[in-house]
CSV table of C-alpha atoms and ligand atoms in Angstrom, one decimal:
chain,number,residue,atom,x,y,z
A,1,UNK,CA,-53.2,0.3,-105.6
A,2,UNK,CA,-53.2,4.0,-106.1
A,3,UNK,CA,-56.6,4.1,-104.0
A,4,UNK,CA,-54.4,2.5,-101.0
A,5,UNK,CA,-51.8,4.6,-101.5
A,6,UNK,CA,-54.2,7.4,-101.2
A,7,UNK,CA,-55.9,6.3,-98.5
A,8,UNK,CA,-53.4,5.6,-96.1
A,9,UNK,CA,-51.4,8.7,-97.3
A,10,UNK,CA,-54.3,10.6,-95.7
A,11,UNK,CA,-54.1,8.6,-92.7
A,12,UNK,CA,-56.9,5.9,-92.5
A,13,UNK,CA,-56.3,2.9,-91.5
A,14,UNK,CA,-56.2,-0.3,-94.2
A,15,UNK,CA,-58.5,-3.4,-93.9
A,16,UNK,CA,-57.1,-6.7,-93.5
A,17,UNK,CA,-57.9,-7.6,-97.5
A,18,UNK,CA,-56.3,-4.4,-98.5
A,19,UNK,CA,-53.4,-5.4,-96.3
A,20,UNK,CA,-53.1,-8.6,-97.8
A,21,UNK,CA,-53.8,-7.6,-100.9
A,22,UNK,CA,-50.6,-5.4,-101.1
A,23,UNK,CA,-49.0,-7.8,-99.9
A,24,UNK,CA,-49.6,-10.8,-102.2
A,25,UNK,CA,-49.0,-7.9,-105.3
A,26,UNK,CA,-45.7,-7.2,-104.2
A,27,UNK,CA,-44.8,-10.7,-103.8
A,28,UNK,CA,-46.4,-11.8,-107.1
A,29,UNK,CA,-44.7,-8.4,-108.9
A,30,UNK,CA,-48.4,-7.5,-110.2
A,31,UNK,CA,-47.9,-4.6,-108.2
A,32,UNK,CA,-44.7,-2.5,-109.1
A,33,UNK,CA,-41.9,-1.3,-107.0
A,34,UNK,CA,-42.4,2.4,-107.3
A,35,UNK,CA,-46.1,1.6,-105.9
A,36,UNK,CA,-45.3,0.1,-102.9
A,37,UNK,CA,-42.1,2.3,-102.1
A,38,UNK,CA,-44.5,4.9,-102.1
A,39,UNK,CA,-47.3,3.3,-100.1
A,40,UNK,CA,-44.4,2.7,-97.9
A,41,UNK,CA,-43.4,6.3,-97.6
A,42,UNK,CA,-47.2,6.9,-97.0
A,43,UNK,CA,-47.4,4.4,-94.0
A,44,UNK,CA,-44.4,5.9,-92.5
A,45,UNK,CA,-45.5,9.2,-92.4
A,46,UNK,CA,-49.1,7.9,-91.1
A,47,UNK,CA,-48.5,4.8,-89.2
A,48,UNK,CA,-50.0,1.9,-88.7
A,49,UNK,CA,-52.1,1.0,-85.5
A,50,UNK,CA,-51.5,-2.3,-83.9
A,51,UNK,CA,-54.4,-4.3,-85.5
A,52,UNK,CA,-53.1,-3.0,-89.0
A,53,UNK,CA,-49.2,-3.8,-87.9
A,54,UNK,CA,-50.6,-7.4,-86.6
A,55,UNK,CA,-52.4,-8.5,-89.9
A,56,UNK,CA,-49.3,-6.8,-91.9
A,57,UNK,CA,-47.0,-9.4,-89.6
A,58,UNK,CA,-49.5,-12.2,-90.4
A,59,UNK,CA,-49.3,-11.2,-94.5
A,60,UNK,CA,-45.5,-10.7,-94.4
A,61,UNK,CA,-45.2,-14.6,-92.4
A,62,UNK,CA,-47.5,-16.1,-94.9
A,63,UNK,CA,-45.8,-15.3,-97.9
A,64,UNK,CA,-43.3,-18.0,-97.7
A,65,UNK,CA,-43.2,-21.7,-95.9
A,66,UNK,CA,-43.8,-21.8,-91.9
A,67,UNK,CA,-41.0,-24.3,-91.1
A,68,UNK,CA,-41.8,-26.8,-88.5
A,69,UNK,CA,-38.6,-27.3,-86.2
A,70,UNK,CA,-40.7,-29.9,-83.7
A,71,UNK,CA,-38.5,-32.9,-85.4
A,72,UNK,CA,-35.9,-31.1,-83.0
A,73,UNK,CA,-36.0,-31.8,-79.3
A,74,UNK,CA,-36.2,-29.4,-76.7
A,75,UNK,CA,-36.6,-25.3,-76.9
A,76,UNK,CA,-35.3,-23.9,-79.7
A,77,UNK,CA,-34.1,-20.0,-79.7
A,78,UNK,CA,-34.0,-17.9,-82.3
A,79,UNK,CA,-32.4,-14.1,-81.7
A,80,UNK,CA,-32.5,-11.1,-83.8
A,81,UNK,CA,-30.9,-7.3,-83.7
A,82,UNK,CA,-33.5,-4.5,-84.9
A,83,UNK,CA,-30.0,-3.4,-86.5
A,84,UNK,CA,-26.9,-1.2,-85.2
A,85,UNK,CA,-23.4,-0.1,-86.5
A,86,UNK,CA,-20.7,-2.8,-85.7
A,87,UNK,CA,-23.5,-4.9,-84.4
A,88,UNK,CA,-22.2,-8.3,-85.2
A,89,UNK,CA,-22.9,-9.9,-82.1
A,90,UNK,CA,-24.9,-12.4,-84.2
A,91,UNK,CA,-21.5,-13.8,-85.3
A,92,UNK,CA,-20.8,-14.5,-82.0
A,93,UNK,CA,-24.1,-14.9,-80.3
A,94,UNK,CA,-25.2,-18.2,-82.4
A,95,UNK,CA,-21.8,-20.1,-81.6
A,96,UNK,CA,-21.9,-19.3,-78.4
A,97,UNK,CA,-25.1,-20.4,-76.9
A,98,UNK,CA,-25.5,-23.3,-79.3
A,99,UNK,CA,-22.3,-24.6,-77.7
A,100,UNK,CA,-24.1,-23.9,-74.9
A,101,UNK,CA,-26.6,-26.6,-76.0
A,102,UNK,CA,-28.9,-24.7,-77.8
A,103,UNK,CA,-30.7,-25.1,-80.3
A,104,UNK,CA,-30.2,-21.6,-82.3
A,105,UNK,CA,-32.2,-21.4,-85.7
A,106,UNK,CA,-31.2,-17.7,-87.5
A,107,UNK,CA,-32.2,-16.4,-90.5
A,108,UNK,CA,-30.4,-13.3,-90.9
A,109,UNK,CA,-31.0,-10.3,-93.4
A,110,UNK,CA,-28.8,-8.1,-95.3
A,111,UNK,CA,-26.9,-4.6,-94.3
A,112,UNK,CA,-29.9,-2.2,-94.2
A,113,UNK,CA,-29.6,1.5,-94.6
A,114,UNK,CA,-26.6,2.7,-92.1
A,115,UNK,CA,-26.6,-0.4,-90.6
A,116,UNK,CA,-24.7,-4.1,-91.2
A,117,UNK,CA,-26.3,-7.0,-92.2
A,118,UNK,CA,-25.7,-10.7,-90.9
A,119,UNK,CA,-25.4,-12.4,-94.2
A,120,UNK,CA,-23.0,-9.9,-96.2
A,121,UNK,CA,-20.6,-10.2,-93.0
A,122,UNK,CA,-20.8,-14.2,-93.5
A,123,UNK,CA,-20.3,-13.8,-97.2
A,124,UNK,CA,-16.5,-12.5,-96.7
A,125,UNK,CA,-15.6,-16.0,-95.8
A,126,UNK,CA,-15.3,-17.4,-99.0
A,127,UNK,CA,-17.3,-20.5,-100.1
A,128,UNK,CA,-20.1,-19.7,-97.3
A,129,UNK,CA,-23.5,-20.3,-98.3
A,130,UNK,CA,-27.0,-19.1,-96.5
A,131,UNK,CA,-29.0,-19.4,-99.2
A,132,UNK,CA,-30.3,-23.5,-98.8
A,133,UNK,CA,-34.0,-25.3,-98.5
A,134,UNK,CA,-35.6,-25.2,-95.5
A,135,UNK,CA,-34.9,-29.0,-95.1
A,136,UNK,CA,-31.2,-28.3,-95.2
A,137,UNK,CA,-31.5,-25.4,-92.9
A,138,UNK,CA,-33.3,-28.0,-90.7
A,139,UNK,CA,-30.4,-30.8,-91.1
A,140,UNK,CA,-28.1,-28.1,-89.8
A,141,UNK,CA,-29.8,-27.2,-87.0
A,142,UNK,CA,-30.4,-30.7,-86.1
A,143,UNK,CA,-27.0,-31.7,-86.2
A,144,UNK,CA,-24.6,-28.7,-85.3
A,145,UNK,CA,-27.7,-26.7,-83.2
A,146,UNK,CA,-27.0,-23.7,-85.5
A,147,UNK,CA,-28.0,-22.7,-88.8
A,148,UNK,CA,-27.8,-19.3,-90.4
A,149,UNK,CA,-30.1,-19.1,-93.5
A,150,UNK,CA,-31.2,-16.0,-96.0
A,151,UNK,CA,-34.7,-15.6,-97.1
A,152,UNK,CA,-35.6,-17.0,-100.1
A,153,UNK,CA,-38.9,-17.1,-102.5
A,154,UNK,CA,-40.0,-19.9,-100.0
A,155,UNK,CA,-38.6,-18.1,-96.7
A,156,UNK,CA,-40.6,-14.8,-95.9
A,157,UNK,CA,-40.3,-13.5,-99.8
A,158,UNK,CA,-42.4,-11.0,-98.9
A,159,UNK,CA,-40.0,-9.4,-95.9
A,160,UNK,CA,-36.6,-9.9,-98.5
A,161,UNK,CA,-38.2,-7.9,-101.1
A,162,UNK,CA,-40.0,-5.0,-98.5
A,163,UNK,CA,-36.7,-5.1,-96.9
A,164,UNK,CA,-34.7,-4.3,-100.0
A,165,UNK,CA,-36.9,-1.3,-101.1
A,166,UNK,CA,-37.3,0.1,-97.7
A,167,UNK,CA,-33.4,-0.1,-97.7
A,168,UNK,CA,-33.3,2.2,-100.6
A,169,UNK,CA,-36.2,4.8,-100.1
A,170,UNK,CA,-35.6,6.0,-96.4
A,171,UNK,CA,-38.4,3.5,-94.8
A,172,UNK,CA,-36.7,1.7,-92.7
A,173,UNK,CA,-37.4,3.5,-89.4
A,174,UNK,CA,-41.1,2.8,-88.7
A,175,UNK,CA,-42.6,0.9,-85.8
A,176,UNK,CA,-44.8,-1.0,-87.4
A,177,UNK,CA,-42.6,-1.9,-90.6
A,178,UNK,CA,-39.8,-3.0,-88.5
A,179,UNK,CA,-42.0,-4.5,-85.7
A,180,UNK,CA,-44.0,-6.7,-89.0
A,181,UNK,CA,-40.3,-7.1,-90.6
A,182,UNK,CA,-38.6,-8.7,-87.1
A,183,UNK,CA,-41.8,-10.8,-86.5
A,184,UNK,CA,-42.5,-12.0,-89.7
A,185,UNK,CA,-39.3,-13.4,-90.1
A,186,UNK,CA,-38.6,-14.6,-86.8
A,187,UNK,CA,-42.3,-16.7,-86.6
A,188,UNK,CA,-41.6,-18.3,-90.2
A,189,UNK,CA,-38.7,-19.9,-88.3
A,190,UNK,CA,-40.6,-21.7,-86.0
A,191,UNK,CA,-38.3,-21.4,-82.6
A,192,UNK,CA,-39.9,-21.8,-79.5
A,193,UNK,CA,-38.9,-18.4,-78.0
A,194,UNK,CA,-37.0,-15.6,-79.6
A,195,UNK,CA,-34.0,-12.8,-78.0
A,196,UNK,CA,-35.1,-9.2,-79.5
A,197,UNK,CA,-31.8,-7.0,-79.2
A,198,UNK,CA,-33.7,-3.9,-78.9
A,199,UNK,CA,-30.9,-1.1,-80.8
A,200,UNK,CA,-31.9,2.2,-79.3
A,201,UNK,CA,-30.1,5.7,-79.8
A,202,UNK,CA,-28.1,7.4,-82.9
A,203,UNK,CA,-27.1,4.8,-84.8
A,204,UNK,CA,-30.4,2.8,-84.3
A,205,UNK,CA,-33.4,2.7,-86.1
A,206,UNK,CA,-35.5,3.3,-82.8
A,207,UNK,CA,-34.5,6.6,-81.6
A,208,UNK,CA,-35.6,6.7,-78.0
A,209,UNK,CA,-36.0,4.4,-75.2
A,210,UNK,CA,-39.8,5.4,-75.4
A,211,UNK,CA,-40.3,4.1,-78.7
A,212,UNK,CA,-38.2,1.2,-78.1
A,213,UNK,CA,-40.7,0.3,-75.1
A,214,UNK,CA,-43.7,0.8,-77.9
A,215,UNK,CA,-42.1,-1.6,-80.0
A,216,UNK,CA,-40.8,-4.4,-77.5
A,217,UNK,CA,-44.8,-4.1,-76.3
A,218,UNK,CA,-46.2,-4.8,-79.6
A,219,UNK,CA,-43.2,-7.6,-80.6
A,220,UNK,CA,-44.1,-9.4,-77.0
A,221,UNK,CA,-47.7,-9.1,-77.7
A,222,UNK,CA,-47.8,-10.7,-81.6
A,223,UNK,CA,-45.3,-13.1,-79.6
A,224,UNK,CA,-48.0,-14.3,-77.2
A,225,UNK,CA,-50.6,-14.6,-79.4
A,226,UNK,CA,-48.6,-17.5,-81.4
A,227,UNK,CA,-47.7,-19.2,-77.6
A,228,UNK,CA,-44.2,-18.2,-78.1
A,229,UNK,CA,-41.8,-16.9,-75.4
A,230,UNK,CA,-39.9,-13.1,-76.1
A,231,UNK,CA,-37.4,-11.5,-74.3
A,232,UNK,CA,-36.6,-7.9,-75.6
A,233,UNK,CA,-33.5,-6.3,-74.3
A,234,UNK,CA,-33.5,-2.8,-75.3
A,235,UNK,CA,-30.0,-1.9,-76.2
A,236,UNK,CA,-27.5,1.1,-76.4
A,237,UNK,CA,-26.6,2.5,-79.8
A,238,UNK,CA,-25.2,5.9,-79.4
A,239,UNK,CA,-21.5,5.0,-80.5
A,240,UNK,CA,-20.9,1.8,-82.6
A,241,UNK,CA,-20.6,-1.7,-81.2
A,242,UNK,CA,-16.9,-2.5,-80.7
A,243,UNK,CA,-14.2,-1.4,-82.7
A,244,UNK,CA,-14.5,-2.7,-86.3
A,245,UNK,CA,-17.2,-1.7,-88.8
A,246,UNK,CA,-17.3,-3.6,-92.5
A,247,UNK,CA,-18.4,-6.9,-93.3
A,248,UNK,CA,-15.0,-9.0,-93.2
A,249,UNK,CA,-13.7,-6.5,-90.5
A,250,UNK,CA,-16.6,-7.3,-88.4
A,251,UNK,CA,-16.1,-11.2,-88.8
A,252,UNK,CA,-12.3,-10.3,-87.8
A,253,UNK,CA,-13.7,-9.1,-84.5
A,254,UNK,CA,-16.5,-11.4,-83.6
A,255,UNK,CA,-14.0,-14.3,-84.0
A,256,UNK,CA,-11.4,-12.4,-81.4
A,257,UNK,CA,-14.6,-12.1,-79.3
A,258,UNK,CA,-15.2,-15.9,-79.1
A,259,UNK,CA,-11.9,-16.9,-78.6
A,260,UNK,CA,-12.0,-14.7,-75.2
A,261,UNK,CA,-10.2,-11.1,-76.7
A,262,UNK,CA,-13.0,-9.1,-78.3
A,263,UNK,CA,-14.1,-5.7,-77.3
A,264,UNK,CA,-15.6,-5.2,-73.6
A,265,UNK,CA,-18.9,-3.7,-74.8
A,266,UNK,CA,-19.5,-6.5,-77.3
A,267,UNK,CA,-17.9,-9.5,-74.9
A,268,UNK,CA,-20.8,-8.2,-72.1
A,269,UNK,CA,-23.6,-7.6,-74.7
A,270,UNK,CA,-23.4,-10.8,-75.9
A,271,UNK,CA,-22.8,-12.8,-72.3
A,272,UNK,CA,-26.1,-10.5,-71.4
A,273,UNK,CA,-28.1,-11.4,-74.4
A,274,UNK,CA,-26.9,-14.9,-74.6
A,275,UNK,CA,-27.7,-15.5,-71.2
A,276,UNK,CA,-31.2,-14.4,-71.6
A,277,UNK,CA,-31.6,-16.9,-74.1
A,278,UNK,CA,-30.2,-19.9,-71.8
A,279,UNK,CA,-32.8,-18.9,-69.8
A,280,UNK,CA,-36.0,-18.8,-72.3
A,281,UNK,CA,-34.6,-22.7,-72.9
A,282,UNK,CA,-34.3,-23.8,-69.7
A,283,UNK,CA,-30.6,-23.7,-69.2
A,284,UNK,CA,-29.4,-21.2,-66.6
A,285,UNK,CA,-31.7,-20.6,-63.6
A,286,UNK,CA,-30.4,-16.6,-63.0
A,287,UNK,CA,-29.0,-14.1,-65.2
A,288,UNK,CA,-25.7,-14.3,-64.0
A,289,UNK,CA,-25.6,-18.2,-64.1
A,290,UNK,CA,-26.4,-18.2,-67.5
A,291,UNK,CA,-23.2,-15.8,-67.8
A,292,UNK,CA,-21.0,-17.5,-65.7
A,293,UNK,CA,-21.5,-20.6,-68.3
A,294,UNK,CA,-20.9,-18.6,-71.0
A,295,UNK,CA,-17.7,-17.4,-69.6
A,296,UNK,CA,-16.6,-21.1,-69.8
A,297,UNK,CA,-17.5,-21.8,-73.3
A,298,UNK,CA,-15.5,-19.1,-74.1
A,299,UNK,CA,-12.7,-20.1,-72.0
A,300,UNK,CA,-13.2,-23.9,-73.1
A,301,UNK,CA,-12.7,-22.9,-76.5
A,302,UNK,CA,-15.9,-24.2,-77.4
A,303,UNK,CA,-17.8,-21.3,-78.7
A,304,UNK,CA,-14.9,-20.6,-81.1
A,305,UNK,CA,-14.3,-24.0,-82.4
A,306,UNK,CA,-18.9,-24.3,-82.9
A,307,UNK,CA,-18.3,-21.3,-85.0
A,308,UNK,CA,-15.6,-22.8,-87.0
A,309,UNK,CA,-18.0,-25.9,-87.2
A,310,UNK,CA,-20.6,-23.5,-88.1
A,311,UNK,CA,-18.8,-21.9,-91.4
A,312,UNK,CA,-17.6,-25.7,-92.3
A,313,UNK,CA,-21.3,-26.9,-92.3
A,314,UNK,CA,-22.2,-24.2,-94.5
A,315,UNK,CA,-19.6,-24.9,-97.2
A,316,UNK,CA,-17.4,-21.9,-96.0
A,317,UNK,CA,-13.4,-22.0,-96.4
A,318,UNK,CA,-12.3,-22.5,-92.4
A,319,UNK,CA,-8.9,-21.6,-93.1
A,320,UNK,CA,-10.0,-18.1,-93.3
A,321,UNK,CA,-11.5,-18.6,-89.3
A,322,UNK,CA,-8.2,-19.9,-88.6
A,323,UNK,CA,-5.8,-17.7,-90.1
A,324,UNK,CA,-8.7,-14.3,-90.7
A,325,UNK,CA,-5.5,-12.2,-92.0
A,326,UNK,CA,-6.7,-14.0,-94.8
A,327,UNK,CA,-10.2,-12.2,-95.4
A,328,UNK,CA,-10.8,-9.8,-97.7
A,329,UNK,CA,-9.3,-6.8,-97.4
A,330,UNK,CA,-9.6,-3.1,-99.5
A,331,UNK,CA,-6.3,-2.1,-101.3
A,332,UNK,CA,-6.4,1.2,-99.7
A,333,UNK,CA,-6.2,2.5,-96.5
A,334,UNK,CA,-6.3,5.9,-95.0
A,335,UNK,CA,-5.6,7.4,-91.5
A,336,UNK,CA,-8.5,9.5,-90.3
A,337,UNK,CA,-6.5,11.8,-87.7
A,338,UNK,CA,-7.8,14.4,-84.7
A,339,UNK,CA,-7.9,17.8,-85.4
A,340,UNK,CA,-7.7,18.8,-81.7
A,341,UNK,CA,-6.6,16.9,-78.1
A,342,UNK,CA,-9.0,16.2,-75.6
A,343,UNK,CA,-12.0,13.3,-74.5
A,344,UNK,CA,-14.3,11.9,-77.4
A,345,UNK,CA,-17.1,13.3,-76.1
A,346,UNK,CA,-19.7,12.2,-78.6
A,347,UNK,CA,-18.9,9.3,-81.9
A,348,UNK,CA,-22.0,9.1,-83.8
A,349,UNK,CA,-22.8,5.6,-84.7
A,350,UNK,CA,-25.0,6.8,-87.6
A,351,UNK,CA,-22.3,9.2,-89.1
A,352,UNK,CA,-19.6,6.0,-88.4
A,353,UNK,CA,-22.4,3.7,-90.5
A,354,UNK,CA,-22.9,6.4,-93.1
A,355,UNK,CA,-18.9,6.7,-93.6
A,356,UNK,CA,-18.1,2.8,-93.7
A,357,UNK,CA,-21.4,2.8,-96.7
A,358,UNK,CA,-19.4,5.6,-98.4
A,359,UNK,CA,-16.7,3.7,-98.4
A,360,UNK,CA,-18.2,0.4,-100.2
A,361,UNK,CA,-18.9,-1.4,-97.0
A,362,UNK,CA,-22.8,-1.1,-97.8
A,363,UNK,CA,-25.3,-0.4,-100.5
A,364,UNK,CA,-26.5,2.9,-101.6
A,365,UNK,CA,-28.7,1.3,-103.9
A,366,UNK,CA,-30.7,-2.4,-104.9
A,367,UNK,CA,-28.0,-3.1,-107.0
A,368,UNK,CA,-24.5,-1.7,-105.3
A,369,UNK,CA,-22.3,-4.1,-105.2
A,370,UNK,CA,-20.4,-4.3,-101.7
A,371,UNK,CA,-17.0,-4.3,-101.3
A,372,UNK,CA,-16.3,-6.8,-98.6
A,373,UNK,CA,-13.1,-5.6,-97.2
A,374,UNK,CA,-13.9,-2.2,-97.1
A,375,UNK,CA,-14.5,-0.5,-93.7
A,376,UNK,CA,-13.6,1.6,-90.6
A,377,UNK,CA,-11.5,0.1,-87.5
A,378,UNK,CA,-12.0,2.8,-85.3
A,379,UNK,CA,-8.7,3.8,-82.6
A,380,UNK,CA,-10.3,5.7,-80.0
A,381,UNK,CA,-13.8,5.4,-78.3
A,382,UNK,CA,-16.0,7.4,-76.6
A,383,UNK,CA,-14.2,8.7,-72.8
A,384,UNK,CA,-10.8,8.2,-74.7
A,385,UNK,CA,-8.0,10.9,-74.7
A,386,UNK,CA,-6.9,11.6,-77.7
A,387,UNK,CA,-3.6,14.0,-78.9
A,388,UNK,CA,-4.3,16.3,-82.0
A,389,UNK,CA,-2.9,14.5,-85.3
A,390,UNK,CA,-2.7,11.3,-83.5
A,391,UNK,CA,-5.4,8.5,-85.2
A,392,UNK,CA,-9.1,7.9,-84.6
A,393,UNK,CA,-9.4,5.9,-87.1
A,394,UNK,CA,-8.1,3.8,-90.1
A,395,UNK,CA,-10.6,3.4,-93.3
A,396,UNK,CA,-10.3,1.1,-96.0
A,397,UNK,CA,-11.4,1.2,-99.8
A,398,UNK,CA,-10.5,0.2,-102.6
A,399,UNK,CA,-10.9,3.7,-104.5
A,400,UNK,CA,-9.3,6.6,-102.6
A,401,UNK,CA,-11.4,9.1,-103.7
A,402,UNK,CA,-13.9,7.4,-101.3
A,403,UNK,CA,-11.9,8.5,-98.6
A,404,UNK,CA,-12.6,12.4,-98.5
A,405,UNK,CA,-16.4,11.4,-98.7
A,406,UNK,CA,-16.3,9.5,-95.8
A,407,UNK,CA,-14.0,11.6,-93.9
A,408,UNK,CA,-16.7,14.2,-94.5
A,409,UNK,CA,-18.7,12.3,-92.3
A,410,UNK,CA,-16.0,11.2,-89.6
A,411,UNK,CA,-15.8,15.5,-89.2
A,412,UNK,CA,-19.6,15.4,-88.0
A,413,UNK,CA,-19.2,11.6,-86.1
A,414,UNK,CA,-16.8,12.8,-83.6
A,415,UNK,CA,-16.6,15.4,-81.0
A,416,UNK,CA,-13.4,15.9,-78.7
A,417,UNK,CA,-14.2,18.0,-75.7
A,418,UNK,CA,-12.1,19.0,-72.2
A,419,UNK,CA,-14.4,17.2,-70.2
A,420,UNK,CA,-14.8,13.5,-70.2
A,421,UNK,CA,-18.0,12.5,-70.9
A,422,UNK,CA,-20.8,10.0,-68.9
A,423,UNK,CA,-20.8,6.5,-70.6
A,424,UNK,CA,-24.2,5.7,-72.0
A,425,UNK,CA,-25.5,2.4,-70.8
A,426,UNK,CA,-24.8,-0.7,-72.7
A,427,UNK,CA,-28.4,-2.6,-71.8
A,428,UNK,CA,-31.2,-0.3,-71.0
A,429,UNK,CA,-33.3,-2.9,-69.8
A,430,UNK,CA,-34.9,-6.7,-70.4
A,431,UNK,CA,-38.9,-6.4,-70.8
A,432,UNK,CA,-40.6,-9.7,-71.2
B,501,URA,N1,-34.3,-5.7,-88.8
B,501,URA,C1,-35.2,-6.3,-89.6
B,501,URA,O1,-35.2,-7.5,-89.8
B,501,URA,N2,-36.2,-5.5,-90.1
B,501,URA,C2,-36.2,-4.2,-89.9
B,501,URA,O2,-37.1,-3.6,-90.4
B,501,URA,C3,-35.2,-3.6,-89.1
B,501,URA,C4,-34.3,-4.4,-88.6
């Protein structure tokens, strides 16, 4: 291992067998963490090209089962975020277009780096369980046309356990690791054709709309070599997604959202995205169409009530989706005020993810254990007035002392200017 470390820290590229080999180590624990996370760190300072990132994809995929969903009928859609800060638009995305008649098969990850993950927002509903065979997962889908599952030592092991170390040693934001991480997991799932929400911007792991383009091409491209459709939409993540930020804060809002009352740049994302996915399976002819209908599920109530069908399936208490006053909440809360009036000119979503980690909402290491309440609702968004002293935001912990740490990092997330500024766009574009 040392010799791979060594060669791709002085930037050669790695044969397949030494690809795989690292691989199969990791995943077998004959080679240690502190290898790899430094291999890691070596590959993201040297890259991979795309031949190396392909056979790393094929290594990651093959670690695990490949779990055949053809017992299902019809196109099944699988969607995934590259990761953003009060991106939960899973939460809502899955109920929504499976009421829509989809077939939506998800396995989700965990809150990585500055960013929230799927499965710690679903494990503030109390009783809720991803982790489950791939037969279950496969029964759910079948019967309620949405499953959300964890990886397990039969699911993508390889991608859980990279996932987890890259989380911790500052490797997360690499082309070819996240390109190999997405695709890995989302091939071992078997769907037919797969929604990539492309996060670009500050609080994203893909900083520019460049890179984002590099990384849709080689997603769409590993996609069509397995005769699978991909849509990537490549995303805005300058300021966070909506308003809440925390794992049963984020549930709070992605249930407003499907009962017709969420945020307006999380209500269109998801329409957008969701819509692109009627569409890979057959079930909106246009764009808007496949809005349009989504509209109605919303309005019908339907996308609310296959979420709370969702959470019952997977042993979750649904008196917390029907009354979510009752989800966890810190013990303490703190008003963040503004030091000055005038427009928010700038709210870093990265310094917004950084402060709602700080505050227990995330882990600053393998082992932290989250607090699930904990969190930031934000008051004011970017273009909003605000009045000095009046709030931007309300954090929650259940230790106070968390609250000057994080507050260090609200000072650096927002800017308040006399001029209002330009909105960023919401969707950058769809590539296919
Ligand atoms: N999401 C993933 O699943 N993997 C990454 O590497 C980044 C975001």
């Amino acid at each position: 291992m040392i010799e791979l470390i060594k060669k791709k820290r002085d930037g050669h590229a790695l044969s397949e067998e030494e690809i795989r080999t690292i691989i199969r180590g990791f995943v077998d624990e004959s080679i240690p963490d502190y290898q790899i996370a430094s291999w890691l760190m070596a590959v993201f300072f040297r890259g991979m090209d795309d031949v190396e990132t392909a056979i790393l994809t094929d290594a990651i995929m093959r670690s695990g089962d490949l779990i055949d969903l053809n017992d299902i009928p019809g196109i099944k859609v699988d969607k995934h975020s590259t990761g953003g800060v009060g991106d939960k638009t899973t939460l809502v995305l899955g109920p929504l277009v499976a009421a829509a008649g989809v077939y939506v098969p998800k396995m989700s990850g965990r809150g990585l780096g500055h960013t929230g993950g799927t499965l710690d927002k679903l494990e503030s509903i109390p009783g809720f369980k991803t982790d489950m065979t791939t037969e279950a997962f496969i029964e759910r889908v079948k019967a309620h046309h949405l499953a959300i599952c964890s990886q397990n030592e039969k699911l993508v092991p390889a991608d859980k356990k990279l996932y987890a170390l890259r989380d911790v040693t500052a490797t997360v934001d690499n082309i070819s690791l996240i390109a190999s991480s997405v695709m890995s997991k989302k091939l071992a799932c078997g769907a037919d054709a797969i929604l990539i929400d492309l996060k670009v911007g500050d609080g994203a792991f893909v900083k520019t709309v460049e890179d984002a383009d590099k990384l849709a091409t080689i997603m769409i491209n590993t996609a069509k070599q397995m005769n699978k459709k991909l849509i990537a939409v490549i995303s805005g993540m300058e300021e966070p997604l909506g308003y809440n930020i925390g794992n049963a804060l984020e549930v709070r809002e992605a249930i407003e959202t499907l009962q017709g009352h969420g945020p307006a740049d999380l209500t269109e994302l998801c329409l957008s995205l969701g819509s692109y996915m009627l569409m890979m399976a057959g079930k909106a002819t246009s764009h808007e169409a496949g809005k349009e209908t989504l509209r109605e599920v919303i309005a019908q109530g339907q996308a609310f009530a296959k979420f709370v069908e969702m959470v019952q399936s997977q042993g979750g208490d649904t008196s917390y989706i029907t009354n979510p006053e009752k989800l966890p909440t810190s013990s303490f809360s703190h008003v963040y005020e503004a030091k000055t009036s005038g427009y928010i000119s700038h709210l870093s979503a990265m310094d917004i993810g950084l402060a709602s980690v700080k505050l227990g909402a995330g882990r600053e290491t393998k082992d932290s254990v989250l607090d699930l309440g904990a969190g930031i609702l934000l008051k004011k968004k970017m273009g909003d007035w605000v009045e000095a002293g009046a709030p931007l935001a309300v954090l929650y912990a259940n230790d106070t002392s968390l609250f000057a740490k994080a507050a260090h990092y609200l000072d650096e997330a927002f800017v308040i200017s006399t001029t209002k500024p330009e909105p960023y766009p919401l969707i950058y574009k769809a590539i296919q």
